[in-house]
Amino acid sequence: MKNGNQITAEALKQQGIEYVFGIMGHPVIDLALSMQNAGLQYLGFRNEQAACYAAQAYGYLTRKPAVVLCVSGPGLLHVIGGMANAQINCWPLIVIGGSCAQDHEGIGGFQEWPQVESSKPYCKYAVRPPSAILIPLHVEKAVRSSTYGRPGVAYLDLPATILNQSVDEENIYKVAQCPPPPLIFPDYRLIKQAATLLMQAKKPLLIIGKGAAYGRAENEVRSLVYSTKIPFLPMPMAKGVVPDTDERCISSARTYVLQQSDVILLLGARLNWMLHFGKPPRFQPDVKMIQIDLCPEELHNSVSSAIAIQSDISTAIESLVTILKEHKWSITENNPWWKDLLAKSNKNKTIIQKISMDTSVPLNYYAVFKHIQDVLPSDCIICSEGANTMDIGKMILLNNKPRHRLDAATFGTMGVGLGFGIAAALYCKNYAPTKRVLCIEGDSAFGFSGMEIETMFRYKLPIIIIIVNNNGIYSGFDKETFRQIQASGESTQVTPPNCLTSETHYEKMLEMFGRKGYFCTTVQDIQQALKICLQITDSPSLLNIMINPQADRKEQKFTWLTESKL
């Protein structure tokens, strides 16, 4: 005889699941223990959302879903924010929620809530198995749904009555392990059309999306760039698919290159707010898009593409490179388009370099990131969240390997950073034990999940947390101004909504665990502390870097969020 807890744990193990992230409690206490008994790795968190962020980031890094385990009612509702983030970002994730005993439903059971119905808007698949014997069937389908096609979320609802139900082993549904997702190959006729359009372009551009990173297409995309010399613009989480240090990376001239390009090859990136919907004034009115995406529903979304190809990025680009090589097409150093881009890029880099070299106290963002970059190993995984912290950081902190940048991404979610960092540290522990993980946080963003520091200590994860502290959301106030504001009247009426307590010593959180954090105000402080933290391999470390509360990014030609011109 086996009960639902044992059946669930063993079914997950059979499907190749490795990690479970969550918070145990009624009715999943025995399920958490059964998971460990079955050989699954279980990490307990301090908040369900952070657990969910960690699970989905691990899924992104490995292409295999991890599991979030949560209790009924409020536990699941706390997870839903993370479910939405995974679904919007197209990352594989399985959520298992314990729920009210079925014989208590409708009469006010403990934490009773319509959990399947609540989860459906945020999932590809949401179901309650009708009995314990069918749990393996639905576990397999959850794995398949979360990884096949456009990846996403699957939710399994397990009432206490099913978890505690005992059944004969011979009656348990037998199911094979879900095979890896099939590769999708492109229509070769469309690939030939795409090649022709590129070769006819006067101002071609390659935009690399995180779909190319998730799809493990870095070898093919690098071959395209290296053989054709096409300028490329990586989306934030596609940094490193082709190294940021490659001369054809044109991120420093982003606005200009988007405005001027006449043909754009779009690889696993969506024409949403992050690319200004593909519309003027950020793009030419007559720009021709070549769109390659795994998901057919994404094709022609927002604007009508000249050529739209459903395919895995790797298979499509492999075919495209073959044709372009046959025609010996490339963009030479003397090409007017490339010379124009290079001049614009170098001009912008000079401006950034000048700002970065201003090390007067209080520091600005650019100086902080420049002097962090100077110390970092070249293969760090960087997790970043915050407003200016994330946006300015992605310009200066470089990635030369794919899937080495995790940030707030498409959904713009705050609070993801420490969960992402935990996932990245586990990934490094399993696949690259000498690699380091940095969580670079705005002080507001850090507040969403700061207690996950305890989780990091409990599991001995050597994550370096860097808080770029401007005393506020977007901007804050210096200590004296903050004191004057607080003294001027009722704090809830006079304290600006963007304001946080000035000069909060977040680094002292490490003293709870007998360790030392670092309070930094100069670039010398930053570099000395970071060098020490890079030597710590058995626990997290933390730098709290004070910057000018009114520091901002350099002046932009457009606001960061371009309105849709419908």
mmCIF file of C-alpha atoms in Angstrom, residues 99-102 105 113-117 125-131 138 155-159 161-162:
data_model
loop_
_atom_site.group_PDB
_atom_site.id
_atom_site.type_symbol
_atom_site.label_atom_id
_atom_site.label_comp_id
_atom_site.label_asym_id
_atom_site.label_seq_id
_atom_site.Cartn_x
_atom_site.Cartn_y
_atom_site.Cartn_z
ATOM 1 C CA SER A 99 -5.711 21.983 -0.405
ATOM 2 C CA CYS A 100 -8.660 21.627 1.926
ATOM 3 C CA ALA A 101 -9.918 18.095 2.566
ATOM 4 C CA GLN A 102 -12.670 17.303 0.073
ATOM 5 C CA GLU A 105 -15.331 21.789 1.020
ATOM 6 C CA TRP A 113 -10.166 28.246 -1.523
ATOM 7 C CA PRO A 114 -11.003 27.475 -5.211
ATOM 8 C CA GLN A 115 -7.365 26.767 -5.994
ATOM 9 C CA VAL A 116 -7.597 25.179 -9.441
ATOM 10 C CA GLU A 117 -9.847 27.988 -10.665
ATOM 11 C CA TYR A 125 -2.297 23.256 -17.176
ATOM 12 C CA ALA A 126 -4.164 23.200 -13.866
ATOM 13 C CA VAL A 127 -5.876 20.118 -12.464
ATOM 14 C CA ARG A 128 -6.871 18.216 -9.365
ATOM 15 C CA PRO A 129 -6.252 14.469 -9.823
ATOM 16 C CA PRO A 130 -9.497 12.635 -9.051
ATOM 17 C CA SER A 131 -7.741 9.982 -6.961
ATOM 18 C CA HIS A 138 -0.983 14.187 -14.018
ATOM 19 C CA TYR A 155 -0.452 23.436 -11.301
ATOM 20 C CA LEU A 156 -1.424 20.260 -9.430
ATOM 21 C CA ASP A 157 -3.987 20.550 -6.641
ATOM 22 C CA LEU A 158 -3.741 17.849 -3.978
ATOM 23 C CA PRO A 159 -6.424 17.842 -1.264
ATOM 24 C CA THR A 161 -7.965 13.482 1.409
ATOM 25 C CA ILE A 162 -6.030 12.445 -1.712
#
